[in-house]
């Protein structure tokens, strides 16, 4: 791994500061409580059983122990220690694509900044892995606002040494360096293959959410005639006739099927997914996901 972080020019410092201010406001005003409810609520573990006392909730009764002893017992739980949150950010060249105001990498940086601030504000540790088809940069989990500044700075300024994508490489890396159960956000456009099995194995030990960032032009193209496209990762060039309705329909169908297959595979692997598009706000999809997690958690506790 090489340290390829750009020095801070006045313009870059202003950009990072603006994102930090916007992130703090967003977390304070819009996301307040959502992160903790969605993730810290998962940090409740069984501690012990004790004899039932008047006023205890019926839902807390341990029916197995009660049946075995003939006396009512209830479960006691305790909150786990603070969480370890790993932000895993794809900086391969495909992230430099964007047909609207911001490209995918800029969106990834903003989302990562919001998640990092949410975690730090909740007294959790935050770590960062930046990857392409190699592990480009790693910051071990820590707490504190100074650490938050470094995480945001490095996401925005890091210059990758490779252009490709290897999700398997970063999944294997996480499996080796993260020993205790962690909350992992995998931020990528997922334009890769052969990573689902190692991801499924990693999800058995950690709480993983895939943040899938796409651009609307990856699903459909306007009719503008012959257009030359370059694969940002491989450098391969092709010419596409955007007026060819059959070819465009085939392209759209293939992309839609890829998105559907990815979602189904992530669900089967036990990995949550947040779909983000560069042409709409990322706030609503993430908050909706937090709410879904919270509802599933409470439903599980009631069952």
PDB file of N, CA, C and O in Angstrom, residues 221-286:
ATOM      1  N   UNK A 221     -29.274   5.422 -22.731  1.00  0.00           N
ATOM      2  CA  UNK A 221     -28.522   6.465 -23.408  1.00  0.00           C
ATOM      3  C   UNK A 221     -29.453   7.275 -24.301  1.00  0.00           C
ATOM      4  O   UNK A 221     -30.386   6.729 -24.890  1.00  0.00           O
ATOM      5  N   UNK A 222     -29.220   8.595 -24.425  1.00  0.00           N
ATOM      6  CA  UNK A 222     -30.035   9.395 -25.340  1.00  0.00           C
ATOM      7  C   UNK A 222     -29.680   9.087 -26.796  1.00  0.00           C
ATOM      8  O   UNK A 222     -28.597   8.587 -27.090  1.00  0.00           O
ATOM      9  N   UNK A 223     -30.592   9.383 -27.700  1.00  0.00           N
ATOM     10  CA  UNK A 223     -30.346   9.155 -29.122  1.00  0.00           C
ATOM     11  C   UNK A 223     -29.505  10.294 -29.686  1.00  0.00           C
ATOM     12  O   UNK A 223     -30.011  11.359 -30.042  1.00  0.00           O
ATOM     13  N   UNK A 224     -28.211  10.056 -29.776  1.00  0.00           N
ATOM     14  CA  UNK A 224     -27.283  11.092 -30.259  1.00  0.00           C
ATOM     15  C   UNK A 224     -26.351  10.543 -31.341  1.00  0.00           C
ATOM     16  O   UNK A 224     -25.302  11.100 -31.615  1.00  0.00           O
ATOM     17  N   UNK A 225     -26.737   9.423 -31.951  1.00  0.00           N
ATOM     18  CA  UNK A 225     -25.948   8.871 -33.047  1.00  0.00           C
ATOM     19  C   UNK A 225     -24.799   8.012 -32.573  1.00  0.00           C
ATOM     20  O   UNK A 225     -24.871   7.373 -31.520  1.00  0.00           O
ATOM     21  N   UNK A 226     -23.710   8.015 -33.368  1.00  0.00           N
ATOM     22  CA  UNK A 226     -22.544   7.189 -33.047  1.00  0.00           C
ATOM     23  C   UNK A 226     -21.731   7.839 -31.923  1.00  0.00           C
ATOM     24  O   UNK A 226     -21.392   9.020 -31.997  1.00  0.00           O
ATOM     25  N   UNK A 227     -21.453   7.043 -30.904  1.00  0.00           N
ATOM     26  CA  UNK A 227     -20.693   7.538 -29.757  1.00  0.00           C
ATOM     27  C   UNK A 227     -19.589   6.544 -29.427  1.00  0.00           C
ATOM     28  O   UNK A 227     -19.815   5.330 -29.406  1.00  0.00           O
ATOM     29  N   UNK A 228     -18.383   7.063 -29.200  1.00  0.00           N
ATOM     30  CA  UNK A 228     -17.263   6.201 -28.792  1.00  0.00           C
ATOM     31  C   UNK A 228     -17.189   6.186 -27.269  1.00  0.00           C
ATOM     32  O   UNK A 228     -17.147   7.229 -26.623  1.00  0.00           O
ATOM     33  N   UNK A 229     -17.184   4.990 -26.718  1.00  0.00           N
ATOM     34  CA  UNK A 229     -17.091   4.807 -25.273  1.00  0.00           C
ATOM     35  C   UNK A 229     -15.763   4.158 -24.924  1.00  0.00           C
ATOM     36  O   UNK A 229     -15.267   3.292 -25.661  1.00  0.00           O
ATOM     37  N   UNK A 230     -15.220   4.576 -23.783  1.00  0.00           N
ATOM     38  CA  UNK A 230     -13.980   3.980 -23.274  1.00  0.00           C
ATOM     39  C   UNK A 230     -14.238   3.381 -21.912  1.00  0.00           C
ATOM     40  O   UNK A 230     -14.807   4.043 -21.032  1.00  0.00           O
ATOM     41  N   UNK A 231     -13.855   2.125 -21.725  1.00  0.00           N
ATOM     42  CA  UNK A 231     -13.919   1.494 -20.412  1.00  0.00           C
ATOM     43  C   UNK A 231     -12.855   2.156 -19.541  1.00  0.00           C
ATOM     44  O   UNK A 231     -11.651   2.044 -19.814  1.00  0.00           O
ATOM     45  N   UNK A 232     -13.281   2.857 -18.485  1.00  0.00           N
ATOM     46  CA  UNK A 232     -12.351   3.624 -17.668  1.00  0.00           C
ATOM     47  C   UNK A 232     -11.352   2.756 -16.929  1.00  0.00           C
ATOM     48  O   UNK A 232     -10.296   3.241 -16.503  1.00  0.00           O
ATOM     49  N   UNK A 233     -11.657   1.485 -16.760  1.00  0.00           N
ATOM     50  CA  UNK A 233     -10.743   0.599 -16.030  1.00  0.00           C
ATOM     51  C   UNK A 233      -9.788  -0.147 -16.964  1.00  0.00           C
ATOM     52  O   UNK A 233      -8.619  -0.286 -16.669  1.00  0.00           O
ATOM     53  N   UNK A 234     -10.325  -0.637 -18.107  1.00  0.00           N
ATOM     54  CA  UNK A 234      -9.475  -1.425 -19.011  1.00  0.00           C
ATOM     55  C   UNK A 234      -8.891  -0.600 -20.150  1.00  0.00           C
ATOM     56  O   UNK A 234      -7.907  -0.996 -20.775  1.00  0.00           O
ATOM     57  N   UNK A 235      -9.500   0.565 -20.442  1.00  0.00           N
ATOM     58  CA  UNK A 235      -9.052   1.381 -21.559  1.00  0.00           C
ATOM     59  C   UNK A 235      -9.616   0.950 -22.902  1.00  0.00           C
ATOM     60  O   UNK A 235      -9.361   1.599 -23.919  1.00  0.00           O
ATOM     61  N   UNK A 236     -10.387  -0.122 -22.931  1.00  0.00           N
ATOM     62  CA  UNK A 236     -10.961  -0.613 -24.183  1.00  0.00           C
ATOM     63  C   UNK A 236     -11.990   0.381 -24.710  1.00  0.00           C
ATOM     64  O   UNK A 236     -12.781   0.944 -23.972  1.00  0.00           O
ATOM     65  N   UNK A 237     -11.980   0.578 -26.064  1.00  0.00           N
ATOM     66  CA  UNK A 237     -12.888   1.522 -26.697  1.00  0.00           C
ATOM     67  C   UNK A 237     -13.838   0.788 -27.641  1.00  0.00           C
ATOM     68  O   UNK A 237     -13.430  -0.130 -28.349  1.00  0.00           O
ATOM     69  N   UNK A 238     -15.098   1.235 -27.659  1.00  0.00           N
ATOM     70  CA  UNK A 238     -16.085   0.700 -28.591  1.00  0.00           C
ATOM     71  C   UNK A 238     -16.932   1.845 -29.125  1.00  0.00           C
ATOM     72  O   UNK A 238     -17.058   2.886 -28.476  1.00  0.00           O
ATOM     73  N   UNK A 239     -17.502   1.661 -30.309  1.00  0.00           N
ATOM     74  CA  UNK A 239     -18.400   2.645 -30.899  1.00  0.00           C
ATOM     75  C   UNK A 239     -19.815   2.085 -30.849  1.00  0.00           C
ATOM     76  O   UNK A 239     -20.067   0.959 -31.268  1.00  0.00           O
ATOM     77  N   UNK A 240     -20.734   2.884 -30.321  1.00  0.00           N
ATOM     78  CA  UNK A 240     -22.122   2.463 -30.147  1.00  0.00           C
ATOM     79  C   UNK A 240     -23.033   3.398 -30.934  1.00  0.00           C
ATOM     80  O   UNK A 240     -22.874   4.630 -30.879  1.00  0.00           O
ATOM     81  N   UNK A 241     -23.977   2.823 -31.666  1.00  0.00           N
ATOM     82  CA  UNK A 241     -24.984   3.607 -32.379  1.00  0.00           C
ATOM     83  C   UNK A 241     -26.196   3.762 -31.464  1.00  0.00           C
ATOM     84  O   UNK A 241     -26.998   2.843 -31.310  1.00  0.00           O
ATOM     85  N   UNK A 242     -26.317   4.934 -30.840  1.00  0.00           N
ATOM     86  CA  UNK A 242     -27.399   5.148 -29.878  1.00  0.00           C
ATOM     87  C   UNK A 242     -28.760   5.283 -30.554  1.00  0.00           C
ATOM     88  O   UNK A 242     -29.795   5.332 -29.867  1.00  0.00           O
ATOM     89  N   UNK A 243     -28.779   5.374 -31.893  1.00  0.00           N
ATOM     90  CA  UNK A 243     -30.049   5.405 -32.617  1.00  0.00           C
ATOM     91  C   UNK A 243     -30.578   4.005 -32.929  1.00  0.00           C
ATOM     92  O   UNK A 243     -31.711   3.874 -33.416  1.00  0.00           O
ATOM     93  N   UNK A 244     -29.760   2.993 -32.674  1.00  0.00           N
ATOM     94  CA  UNK A 244     -30.159   1.608 -32.920  1.00  0.00           C
ATOM     95  C   UNK A 244     -31.039   1.144 -31.759  1.00  0.00           C
ATOM     96  O   UNK A 244     -30.548   0.807 -30.690  1.00  0.00           O
ATOM     97  N   UNK A 245     -32.340   1.128 -31.974  1.00  0.00           N
ATOM     98  CA  UNK A 245     -33.273   0.818 -30.898  1.00  0.00           C
ATOM     99  C   UNK A 245     -33.091  -0.595 -30.362  1.00  0.00           C
ATOM    100  O   UNK A 245     -33.211  -0.835 -29.159  1.00  0.00           O
ATOM    101  N   UNK A 246     -32.799  -1.536 -31.259  1.00  0.00           N
ATOM    102  CA  UNK A 246     -32.629  -2.925 -30.816  1.00  0.00           C
ATOM    103  C   UNK A 246     -31.400  -3.053 -29.915  1.00  0.00           C
ATOM    104  O   UNK A 246     -31.446  -3.676 -28.852  1.00  0.00           O
ATOM    105  N   UNK A 247     -30.301  -2.430 -30.351  1.00  0.00           N
ATOM    106  CA  UNK A 247     -29.067  -2.497 -29.555  1.00  0.00           C
ATOM    107  C   UNK A 247     -29.247  -1.805 -28.206  1.00  0.00           C
ATOM    108  O   UNK A 247     -28.789  -2.299 -27.167  1.00  0.00           O
ATOM    109  N   UNK A 248     -29.926  -0.652 -28.206  1.00  0.00           N
ATOM    110  CA  UNK A 248     -30.136   0.084 -26.959  1.00  0.00           C
ATOM    111  C   UNK A 248     -31.050  -0.687 -26.008  1.00  0.00           C
ATOM    112  O   UNK A 248     -30.850  -0.686 -24.795  1.00  0.00           O
ATOM    113  N   UNK A 249     -32.063  -1.337 -26.564  1.00  0.00           N
ATOM    114  CA  UNK A 249     -32.955  -2.138 -25.724  1.00  0.00           C
ATOM    115  C   UNK A 249     -32.205  -3.311 -25.111  1.00  0.00           C
ATOM    116  O   UNK A 249     -32.389  -3.646 -23.933  1.00  0.00           O
ATOM    117  N   UNK A 250     -31.341  -3.929 -25.921  1.00  0.00           N
ATOM    118  CA  UNK A 250     -30.534  -5.048 -25.409  1.00  0.00           C
ATOM    119  C   UNK A 250     -29.603  -4.571 -24.298  1.00  0.00           C
ATOM    120  O   UNK A 250     -29.452  -5.253 -23.267  1.00  0.00           O
ATOM    121  N   UNK A 251     -28.985  -3.394 -24.493  1.00  0.00           N
ATOM    122  CA  UNK A 251     -28.085  -2.843 -23.477  1.00  0.00           C
ATOM    123  C   UNK A 251     -28.839  -2.578 -22.178  1.00  0.00           C
ATOM    124  O   UNK A 251     -28.370  -2.950 -21.092  1.00  0.00           O
ATOM    125  N   UNK A 252     -30.009  -1.947 -22.285  1.00  0.00           N
ATOM    126  CA  UNK A 252     -30.793  -1.634 -21.092  1.00  0.00           C
ATOM    127  C   UNK A 252     -31.236  -2.901 -20.375  1.00  0.00           C
ATOM    128  O   UNK A 252     -31.165  -2.985 -19.138  1.00  0.00           O
ATOM    129  N   UNK A 253     -31.675  -3.900 -21.147  1.00  0.00           N
ATOM    130  CA  UNK A 253     -32.121  -5.162 -20.545  1.00  0.00           C
ATOM    131  C   UNK A 253     -30.979  -5.860 -19.823  1.00  0.00           C
ATOM    132  O   UNK A 253     -31.148  -6.381 -18.710  1.00  0.00           O
ATOM    133  N   UNK A 254     -29.800  -5.856 -20.441  1.00  0.00           N
ATOM    134  CA  UNK A 254     -28.624  -6.499 -19.822  1.00  0.00           C
ATOM    135  C   UNK A 254     -28.247  -5.815 -18.515  1.00  0.00           C
ATOM    136  O   UNK A 254     -27.945  -6.479 -17.512  1.00  0.00           O
ATOM    137  N   UNK A 255     -28.276  -4.494 -18.507  1.00  0.00           N
ATOM    138  CA  UNK A 255     -27.916  -3.754 -17.299  1.00  0.00           C
ATOM    139  C   UNK A 255     -28.947  -3.957 -16.191  1.00  0.00           C
ATOM    140  O   UNK A 255     -28.596  -4.125 -15.024  1.00  0.00           O
ATOM    141  N   UNK A 256     -30.219  -3.947 -16.565  1.00  0.00           N
ATOM    142  CA  UNK A 256     -31.270  -4.171 -15.568  1.00  0.00           C
ATOM    143  C   UNK A 256     -31.167  -5.564 -14.964  1.00  0.00           C
ATOM    144  O   UNK A 256     -31.376  -5.745 -13.758  1.00  0.00           O
ATOM    145  N   UNK A 257     -30.824  -6.547 -15.795  1.00  0.00           N
ATOM    146  CA  UNK A 257     -30.668  -7.908 -15.290  1.00  0.00           C
ATOM    147  C   UNK A 257     -29.464  -8.009 -14.369  1.00  0.00           C
ATOM    148  O   UNK A 257     -29.506  -8.709 -13.349  1.00  0.00           O
ATOM    149  N   UNK A 258     -28.382  -7.287 -14.702  1.00  0.00           N
ATOM    150  CA  UNK A 258     -27.190  -7.294 -13.847  1.00  0.00           C
ATOM    151  C   UNK A 258     -27.522  -6.723 -12.472  1.00  0.00           C
ATOM    152  O   UNK A 258     -27.127  -7.276 -11.436  1.00  0.00           O
ATOM    153  N   UNK A 259     -28.272  -5.608 -12.459  1.00  0.00           N
ATOM    154  CA  UNK A 259     -28.662  -4.980 -11.194  1.00  0.00           C
ATOM    155  C   UNK A 259     -29.548  -5.918 -10.378  1.00  0.00           C
ATOM    156  O   UNK A 259     -29.376  -6.065  -9.166  1.00  0.00           O
ATOM    157  N   UNK A 260     -30.491  -6.568 -11.047  1.00  0.00           N
ATOM    158  CA  UNK A 260     -31.392  -7.497 -10.365  1.00  0.00           C
ATOM    159  C   UNK A 260     -30.622  -8.688  -9.799  1.00  0.00           C
ATOM    160  O   UNK A 260     -30.836  -9.090  -8.640  1.00  0.00           O
ATOM    161  N   UNK A 261     -29.730  -9.259 -10.605  1.00  0.00           N
ATOM    162  CA  UNK A 261     -28.938 -10.410 -10.153  1.00  0.00           C
ATOM    163  C   UNK A 261     -28.071 -10.046  -8.952  1.00  0.00           C
ATOM    164  O   UNK A 261     -27.919 -10.839  -8.009  1.00  0.00           O
ATOM    165  N   UNK A 262     -27.479  -8.845  -8.985  1.00  0.00           N
ATOM    166  CA  UNK A 262     -26.638  -8.406  -7.873  1.00  0.00           C
ATOM    167  C   UNK A 262     -27.454  -8.300  -6.595  1.00  0.00           C
ATOM    168  O   UNK A 262     -27.036  -8.787  -5.542  1.00  0.00           O
ATOM    169  N   UNK A 263     -28.629  -7.683  -6.676  1.00  0.00           N
ATOM    170  CA  UNK A 263     -29.476  -7.526  -5.490  1.00  0.00           C
ATOM    171  C   UNK A 263     -29.880  -8.877  -4.913  1.00  0.00           C
ATOM    172  O   UNK A 263     -29.854  -9.078  -3.695  1.00  0.00           O
ATOM    173  N   UNK A 264     -30.250  -9.802  -5.780  1.00  0.00           N
ATOM    174  CA  UNK A 264     -30.653 -11.130  -5.317  1.00  0.00           C
ATOM    175  C   UNK A 264     -29.481 -11.860  -4.665  1.00  0.00           C
ATOM    176  O   UNK A 264     -29.647 -12.532  -3.643  1.00  0.00           O
ATOM    177  N   UNK A 265     -28.291 -11.723  -5.244  1.00  0.00           N
ATOM    178  CA  UNK A 265     -27.108 -12.394  -4.695  1.00  0.00           C
ATOM    179  C   UNK A 265     -26.718 -11.798  -3.346  1.00  0.00           C
ATOM    180  O   UNK A 265     -26.344 -12.524  -2.416  1.00  0.00           O
ATOM    181  N   UNK A 266     -26.795 -10.474  -3.214  1.00  0.00           N
ATOM    182  CA  UNK A 266     -26.479  -9.828  -1.937  1.00  0.00           C
ATOM    183  C   UNK A 266     -27.450 -10.273  -0.854  1.00  0.00           C
ATOM    184  O   UNK A 266     -27.051 -10.581   0.267  1.00  0.00           O
ATOM    185  N   UNK A 267     -28.723 -10.337  -1.211  1.00  0.00           N
ATOM    186  CA  UNK A 267     -29.740 -10.771  -0.234  1.00  0.00           C
ATOM    187  C   UNK A 267     -29.469 -12.201   0.209  1.00  0.00           C
ATOM    188  O   UNK A 267     -29.550 -12.517   1.403  1.00  0.00           O
ATOM    189  N   UNK A 268     -29.148 -13.074  -0.747  1.00  0.00           N
ATOM    190  CA  UNK A 268     -28.867 -14.477  -0.417  1.00  0.00           C
ATOM    191  C   UNK A 268     -27.616 -14.612   0.445  1.00  0.00           C
ATOM    192  O   UNK A 268     -27.507 -15.534   1.256  1.00  0.00           O
ATOM    193  N   UNK A 269     -26.671 -13.675   0.283  1.00  0.00           N
ATOM    194  CA  UNK A 269     -25.420 -13.706   1.055  1.00  0.00           C
ATOM    195  C   UNK A 269     -25.582 -13.100   2.441  1.00  0.00           C
ATOM    196  O   UNK A 269     -24.634 -13.103   3.239  1.00  0.00           O
ATOM    197  N   UNK A 270     -26.764 -12.555   2.745  1.00  0.00           N
ATOM    198  CA  UNK A 270     -26.971 -11.922   4.044  1.00  0.00           C
ATOM    199  C   UNK A 270     -26.400 -10.527   4.131  1.00  0.00           C
ATOM    200  O   UNK A 270     -26.049 -10.049   5.220  1.00  0.00           O
ATOM    201  N   UNK A 271     -26.309  -9.848   2.993  1.00  0.00           N
ATOM    202  CA  UNK A 271     -25.744  -8.504   2.929  1.00  0.00           C
ATOM    203  C   UNK A 271     -26.847  -7.512   2.582  1.00  0.00           C
ATOM    204  O   UNK A 271     -27.590  -7.706   1.616  1.00  0.00           O
ATOM    205  N   UNK A 272     -26.973  -6.443   3.363  1.00  0.00           N
ATOM    206  CA  UNK A 272     -27.938  -5.400   3.053  1.00  0.00           C
ATOM    207  C   UNK A 272     -27.472  -4.587   1.853  1.00  0.00           C
ATOM    208  O   UNK A 272     -26.278  -4.546   1.545  1.00  0.00           O
ATOM    209  N   UNK A 273     -28.422  -3.919   1.191  1.00  0.00           N
ATOM    210  CA  UNK A 273     -28.069  -3.124   0.023  1.00  0.00           C
ATOM    211  C   UNK A 273     -28.809  -1.795   0.042  1.00  0.00           C
ATOM    212  O   UNK A 273     -30.003  -1.732   0.311  1.00  0.00           O
ATOM    213  N   UNK A 274     -28.070  -0.723  -0.238  1.00  0.00           N
ATOM    214  CA  UNK A 274     -28.646   0.596  -0.455  1.00  0.00           C
ATOM    215  C   UNK A 274     -28.301   1.003  -1.884  1.00  0.00           C
ATOM    216  O   UNK A 274     -27.127   1.095  -2.237  1.00  0.00           O
ATOM    217  N   UNK A 275     -29.325   1.244  -2.706  1.00  0.00           N
ATOM    218  CA  UNK A 275     -29.099   1.654  -4.089  1.00  0.00           C
ATOM    219  C   UNK A 275     -29.105   3.176  -4.175  1.00  0.00           C
ATOM    220  O   UNK A 275     -30.063   3.825  -3.785  1.00  0.00           O
ATOM    221  N   UNK A 276     -28.007   3.706  -4.705  1.00  0.00           N
ATOM    222  CA  UNK A 276     -27.844   5.152  -4.836  1.00  0.00           C
ATOM    223  C   UNK A 276     -27.627   5.476  -6.313  1.00  0.00           C
ATOM    224  O   UNK A 276     -26.843   4.812  -6.990  1.00  0.00           O
ATOM    225  N   UNK A 277     -28.315   6.503  -6.804  1.00  0.00           N
ATOM    226  CA  UNK A 277     -28.109   6.981  -8.173  1.00  0.00           C
ATOM    227  C   UNK A 277     -27.599   8.415  -8.127  1.00  0.00           C
ATOM    228  O   UNK A 277     -28.030   9.214  -7.277  1.00  0.00           O
ATOM    229  N   UNK A 278     -26.694   8.759  -9.023  1.00  0.00           N
ATOM    230  CA  UNK A 278     -26.067  10.082  -8.995  1.00  0.00           C
ATOM    231  C   UNK A 278     -27.036  11.210  -9.317  1.00  0.00           C
ATOM    232  O   UNK A 278     -26.713  12.379  -9.072  1.00  0.00           O
ATOM    233  N   UNK A 279     -28.213  10.892  -9.852  1.00  0.00           N
ATOM    234  CA  UNK A 279     -29.149  11.941 -10.258  1.00  0.00           C
ATOM    235  C   UNK A 279     -30.200  12.260  -9.205  1.00  0.00           C
ATOM    236  O   UNK A 279     -31.063  13.112  -9.430  1.00  0.00           O
ATOM    237  N   UNK A 280     -30.165  11.569  -8.054  1.00  0.00           N
ATOM    238  CA  UNK A 280     -31.111  11.858  -6.983  1.00  0.00           C
ATOM    239  C   UNK A 280     -30.362  11.928  -5.656  1.00  0.00           C
ATOM    240  O   UNK A 280     -29.244  11.447  -5.529  1.00  0.00           O
ATOM    241  N   UNK A 281     -31.010  12.519  -4.649  1.00  0.00           N
ATOM    242  CA  UNK A 281     -30.388  12.634  -3.330  1.00  0.00           C
ATOM    243  C   UNK A 281     -30.178  11.257  -2.711  1.00  0.00           C
ATOM    244  O   UNK A 281     -31.046  10.388  -2.799  1.00  0.00           O
ATOM    245  N   UNK A 282     -29.034  11.086  -2.056  1.00  0.00           N
ATOM    246  CA  UNK A 282     -28.750   9.813  -1.381  1.00  0.00           C
ATOM    247  C   UNK A 282     -29.357   9.748   0.004  1.00  0.00           C
ATOM    248  O   UNK A 282     -29.354   8.695   0.646  1.00  0.00           O
ATOM    249  N   UNK A 283     -29.892  10.857   0.495  1.00  0.00           N
ATOM    250  CA  UNK A 283     -30.370  10.915   1.876  1.00  0.00           C
ATOM    251  C   UNK A 283     -31.542   9.968   2.109  1.00  0.00           C
ATOM    252  O   UNK A 283     -31.534   9.151   3.042  1.00  0.00           O
ATOM    253  N   UNK A 284     -32.561  10.056   1.257  1.00  0.00           N
ATOM    254  CA  UNK A 284     -33.770   9.253   1.463  1.00  0.00           C
ATOM    255  C   UNK A 284     -33.505   7.749   1.405  1.00  0.00           C
ATOM    256  O   UNK A 284     -33.968   7.011   2.287  1.00  0.00           O
ATOM    257  N   UNK A 285     -32.775   7.234   0.404  1.00  0.00           N
ATOM    258  CA  UNK A 285     -32.517   5.790   0.387  1.00  0.00           C
ATOM    259  C   UNK A 285     -31.806   5.286   1.641  1.00  0.00           C
ATOM    260  O   UNK A 285     -32.116   4.196   2.136  1.00  0.00           O
ATOM    261  N   UNK A 286     -30.867   6.069   2.170  1.00  0.00           N
ATOM    262  CA  UNK A 286     -30.128   5.624   3.349  1.00  0.00           C
ATOM    263  C   UNK A 286     -31.013   5.659   4.592  1.00  0.00           C
ATOM    264  O   UNK A 286     -31.012   4.716   5.393  1.00  0.00           O
TER     265      UNK A 286
END
